[in-house]
Amino acid sequence: MITEHRISVGGVETSYCESGAGESIVFLHGAGFGAEGKSSFVRQLNGLSDQFRVIAVDQRHFGRTDYPADGKYINRLGRVDHVIGFIEELGLRQITLVGNSEGAFVAARVAIVRPYLVSKLVLLTANSVSPAFGDDRDEAWAQACRQAYDYSGPMPSEEEYLAAWRKSTRAYDQDVEDAKREAYRRAASRGQWEIFQNLPEEETNLRLYVLLQQECIFPYLDRLQAQTLIIWSKNDPTVTPEQGLNLAKLIRNSDFHLLNDAGHAIHIDQSEAVNRLIRQWHR
């Protein structure tokens, strides 16, 4: 059974969902309109709770967690301290930390700067943490990102939002739809679309965007203490399989798995395979 909770993390009212008992796994969602813990990881909250304590937190200006008072966007590096505070507030140590998309950047950075908090790290399909090619090959995934994260127009209706999700996923069912509807309504009522319409240039210019992982992730990967499991999609146009493999080559203590028939939300599209890999990794 999924339960919802709120705690204060450094004065920030923070929302999270959890289910199950046992070894703790904390899941970090990506960015984008409507992103939040439950809607991103409902199939892990339900699918892993027989063995683990599964926790999905809403990061800053997502879900029910406090938005910044000035309404400005907090980038993925700016979310790191909040996640660290959340883990410490729950009294957790040596957890498994899982991140998808921009959540993978946050998870990796937490493991780098607070190694005593993270014993196992799982990175799910993420251009926010993977190496760019540095040549003409970057244009294809950059163009796919510009299309996927285009906030220049009016906010979509709830049905338009859900239709886009159905089109982009391989495994859209009632559990996901219910969670996505809740997430849409929350994001719409809290003015999240307007936040994304006013992103700073370093978030919209992909050549600038990749600088953050070059500065804050790559120089430290050879010292990463956490065992790292990388699960990558073969079919996500915003980040190629080769980028995932190149990331795995940078992490000495890592395993790499490439799953077919999965888009950016690999943990939804191939939830059974992702959950199985996480279970096997804890044996």
PDB file of N, CA and C in Angstrom, residues 204-241:
ATOM      1  N   THR A 204      18.244  25.481 -21.443  1.00  0.00           N
ATOM      2  CA  THR A 204      17.660  25.332 -22.779  1.00  0.00           C
ATOM      3  C   THR A 204      18.699  25.209 -23.888  1.00  0.00           C
ATOM      4  N   ASN A 205      19.895  25.689 -23.637  1.00  0.00           N
ATOM      5  CA  ASN A 205      20.995  25.556 -24.587  1.00  0.00           C
ATOM      6  C   ASN A 205      21.748  24.280 -24.249  1.00  0.00           C
ATOM      7  N   LEU A 206      21.605  23.251 -25.094  1.00  0.00           N
ATOM      8  CA  LEU A 206      22.157  21.946 -24.755  1.00  0.00           C
ATOM      9  C   LEU A 206      23.672  21.937 -24.658  1.00  0.00           C
ATOM     10  N   ARG A 207      24.329  22.840 -25.367  1.00  0.00           N
ATOM     11  CA  ARG A 207      25.796  22.910 -25.260  1.00  0.00           C
ATOM     12  C   ARG A 207      26.208  23.421 -23.884  1.00  0.00           C
ATOM     13  N   LEU A 208      25.383  24.277 -23.296  1.00  0.00           N
ATOM     14  CA  LEU A 208      25.641  24.746 -21.941  1.00  0.00           C
ATOM     15  C   LEU A 208      25.165  23.723 -20.908  1.00  0.00           C
ATOM     16  N   TYR A 209      24.098  23.047 -21.224  1.00  0.00           N
ATOM     17  CA  TYR A 209      23.492  22.093 -20.293  1.00  0.00           C
ATOM     18  C   TYR A 209      24.482  21.011 -19.876  1.00  0.00           C
ATOM     19  N   VAL A 210      25.231  20.489 -20.829  1.00  0.00           N
ATOM     20  CA  VAL A 210      26.129  19.364 -20.528  1.00  0.00           C
ATOM     21  C   VAL A 210      27.339  19.791 -19.705  1.00  0.00           C
ATOM     22  N   LEU A 211      27.572  21.093 -19.562  1.00  0.00           N
ATOM     23  CA  LEU A 211      28.726  21.549 -18.791  1.00  0.00           C
ATOM     24  C   LEU A 211      28.616  21.131 -17.329  1.00  0.00           C
ATOM     25  N   LEU A 212      27.392  21.033 -16.820  1.00  0.00           N
ATOM     26  CA  LEU A 212      27.211  20.730 -15.406  1.00  0.00           C
ATOM     27  C   LEU A 212      27.722  19.329 -15.072  1.00  0.00           C
ATOM     28  N   GLN A 213      27.432  18.337 -15.914  1.00  0.00           N
ATOM     29  CA  GLN A 213      27.979  17.012 -15.632  1.00  0.00           C
ATOM     30  C   GLN A 213      29.479  16.954 -15.885  1.00  0.00           C
ATOM     31  N   GLN A 214      29.948  17.761 -16.819  1.00  0.00           N
ATOM     32  CA  GLN A 214      31.392  17.806 -17.054  1.00  0.00           C
ATOM     33  C   GLN A 214      32.139  18.360 -15.848  1.00  0.00           C
ATOM     34  N   GLU A 215      31.503  19.280 -15.142  1.00  0.00           N
ATOM     35  CA  GLU A 215      32.144  19.907 -13.988  1.00  0.00           C
ATOM     36  C   GLU A 215      31.902  19.162 -12.679  1.00  0.00           C
ATOM     37  N   CYS A 216      30.705  18.598 -12.519  1.00  0.00           N
ATOM     38  CA  CYS A 216      30.291  18.084 -11.210  1.00  0.00           C
ATOM     39  C   CYS A 216      30.183  16.565 -11.123  1.00  0.00           C
ATOM     40  N   ILE A 217      30.241  15.873 -12.250  1.00  0.00           N
ATOM     41  CA  ILE A 217      30.087  14.420 -12.237  1.00  0.00           C
ATOM     42  C   ILE A 217      31.335  13.710 -12.766  1.00  0.00           C
ATOM     43  N   PHE A 218      31.700  13.967 -14.007  1.00  0.00           N
ATOM     44  CA  PHE A 218      32.748  13.181 -14.653  1.00  0.00           C
ATOM     45  C   PHE A 218      34.090  13.189 -13.927  1.00  0.00           C
ATOM     46  N   PRO A 219      34.549  14.329 -13.386  1.00  0.00           N
ATOM     47  CA  PRO A 219      35.872  14.315 -12.727  1.00  0.00           C
ATOM     48  C   PRO A 219      35.926  13.429 -11.481  1.00  0.00           C
ATOM     49  N   TYR A 220      34.782  13.004 -10.963  1.00  0.00           N
ATOM     50  CA  TYR A 220      34.735  12.283  -9.695  1.00  0.00           C
ATOM     51  C   TYR A 220      34.309  10.821  -9.836  1.00  0.00           C
ATOM     52  N   LEU A 221      33.983  10.401 -11.041  1.00  0.00           N
ATOM     53  CA  LEU A 221      33.435   9.063 -11.214  1.00  0.00           C
ATOM     54  C   LEU A 221      34.438   7.965 -10.903  1.00  0.00           C
ATOM     55  N   ASP A 222      35.723   8.219 -11.135  1.00  0.00           N
ATOM     56  CA  ASP A 222      36.718   7.184 -10.852  1.00  0.00           C
ATOM     57  C   ASP A 222      36.898   6.946  -9.359  1.00  0.00           C
ATOM     58  N   ARG A 223      36.348   7.864  -8.538  1.00  0.00           N
ATOM     59  CA  ARG A 223      36.428   7.717  -7.083  1.00  0.00           C
ATOM     60  C   ARG A 223      35.088   7.326  -6.470  1.00  0.00           C
ATOM     61  N   LEU A 224      34.119   7.051  -7.309  1.00  0.00           N
ATOM     62  CA  LEU A 224      32.785   6.713  -6.819  1.00  0.00           C
ATOM     63  C   LEU A 224      32.843   5.402  -6.040  1.00  0.00           C
ATOM     64  N   GLN A 225      32.400   5.434  -4.793  1.00  0.00           N
ATOM     65  CA  GLN A 225      32.473   4.253  -3.937  1.00  0.00           C
ATOM     66  C   GLN A 225      31.256   3.338  -4.093  1.00  0.00           C
ATOM     67  N   ALA A 226      30.125   3.893  -4.431  1.00  0.00           N
ATOM     68  CA  ALA A 226      28.902   3.100  -4.528  1.00  0.00           C
ATOM     69  C   ALA A 226      28.969   2.134  -5.707  1.00  0.00           C
ATOM     70  N   GLN A 227      28.514   0.910  -5.485  1.00  0.00           N
ATOM     71  CA  GLN A 227      28.310   0.000  -6.606  1.00  0.00           C
ATOM     72  C   GLN A 227      27.248   0.617  -7.510  1.00  0.00           C
ATOM     73  N   THR A 228      27.486   0.593  -8.816  1.00  0.00           N
ATOM     74  CA  THR A 228      26.610   1.333  -9.729  1.00  0.00           C
ATOM     75  C   THR A 228      26.004   0.410 -10.777  1.00  0.00           C
ATOM     76  N   LEU A 229      24.693   0.484 -10.872  1.00  0.00           N
ATOM     77  CA  LEU A 229      23.927  -0.261 -11.873  1.00  0.00           C
ATOM     78  C   LEU A 229      23.357   0.746 -12.860  1.00  0.00           C
ATOM     79  N   ILE A 230      23.679   0.584 -14.130  1.00  0.00           N
ATOM     80  CA  ILE A 230      23.206   1.489 -15.170  1.00  0.00           C
ATOM     81  C   ILE A 230      22.223   0.716 -16.053  1.00  0.00           C
ATOM     82  N   ILE A 231      20.987   1.200 -16.110  1.00  0.00           N
ATOM     83  CA  ILE A 231      19.956   0.560 -16.931  1.00  0.00           C
ATOM     84  C   ILE A 231      19.522   1.568 -17.977  1.00  0.00           C
ATOM     85  N   TRP A 232      19.735   1.236 -19.241  1.00  0.00           N
ATOM     86  CA  TRP A 232      19.581   2.208 -20.324  1.00  0.00           C
ATOM     87  C   TRP A 232      18.575   1.742 -21.357  1.00  0.00           C
ATOM     88  N   SER A 233      17.898   2.692 -21.946  1.00  0.00           N
ATOM     89  CA  SER A 233      16.939   2.385 -23.003  1.00  0.00           C
ATOM     90  C   SER A 233      17.610   2.361 -24.368  1.00  0.00           C
ATOM     91  N   LYS A 234      17.189   1.423 -25.174  1.00  0.00           N
ATOM     92  CA  LYS A 234      17.674   1.349 -26.553  1.00  0.00           C
ATOM     93  C   LYS A 234      16.910   2.294 -27.473  1.00  0.00           C
ATOM     94  N   ASN A 235      15.759   2.802 -27.020  1.00  0.00           N
ATOM     95  CA  ASN A 235      14.831   3.489 -27.925  1.00  0.00           C
ATOM     96  C   ASN A 235      14.506   4.924 -27.537  1.00  0.00           C
ATOM     97  N   ASP A 236      15.315   5.535 -26.677  1.00  0.00           N
ATOM     98  CA  ASP A 236      15.070   6.910 -26.257  1.00  0.00           C
ATOM     99  C   ASP A 236      15.841   7.860 -27.175  1.00  0.00           C
ATOM    100  N   PRO A 237      15.154   8.658 -27.993  1.00  0.00           N
ATOM    101  CA  PRO A 237      15.871   9.543 -28.921  1.00  0.00           C
ATOM    102  C   PRO A 237      16.638  10.657 -28.229  1.00  0.00           C
ATOM    103  N   THR A 238      16.323  10.952 -26.955  1.00  0.00           N
ATOM    104  CA  THR A 238      17.002  12.051 -26.270  1.00  0.00           C
ATOM    105  C   THR A 238      18.356  11.649 -25.692  1.00  0.00           C
ATOM    106  N   VAL A 239      18.644  10.368 -25.675  1.00  0.00           N
ATOM    107  CA  VAL A 239      19.953   9.916 -25.177  1.00  0.00           C
ATOM    108  C   VAL A 239      20.231   8.533 -25.767  1.00  0.00           C
ATOM    109  N   THR A 240      21.349   8.385 -26.414  1.00  0.00           N
ATOM    110  CA  THR A 240      21.636   7.177 -27.176  1.00  0.00           C
ATOM    111  C   THR A 240      22.208   6.066 -26.304  1.00  0.00           C
ATOM    112  N   PRO A 241      22.082   4.809 -26.738  1.00  0.00           N
ATOM    113  CA  PRO A 241      22.714   3.704 -26.018  1.00  0.00           C
ATOM    114  C   PRO A 241      24.225   3.887 -25.888  1.00  0.00           C
TER     115      PRO A 241
END
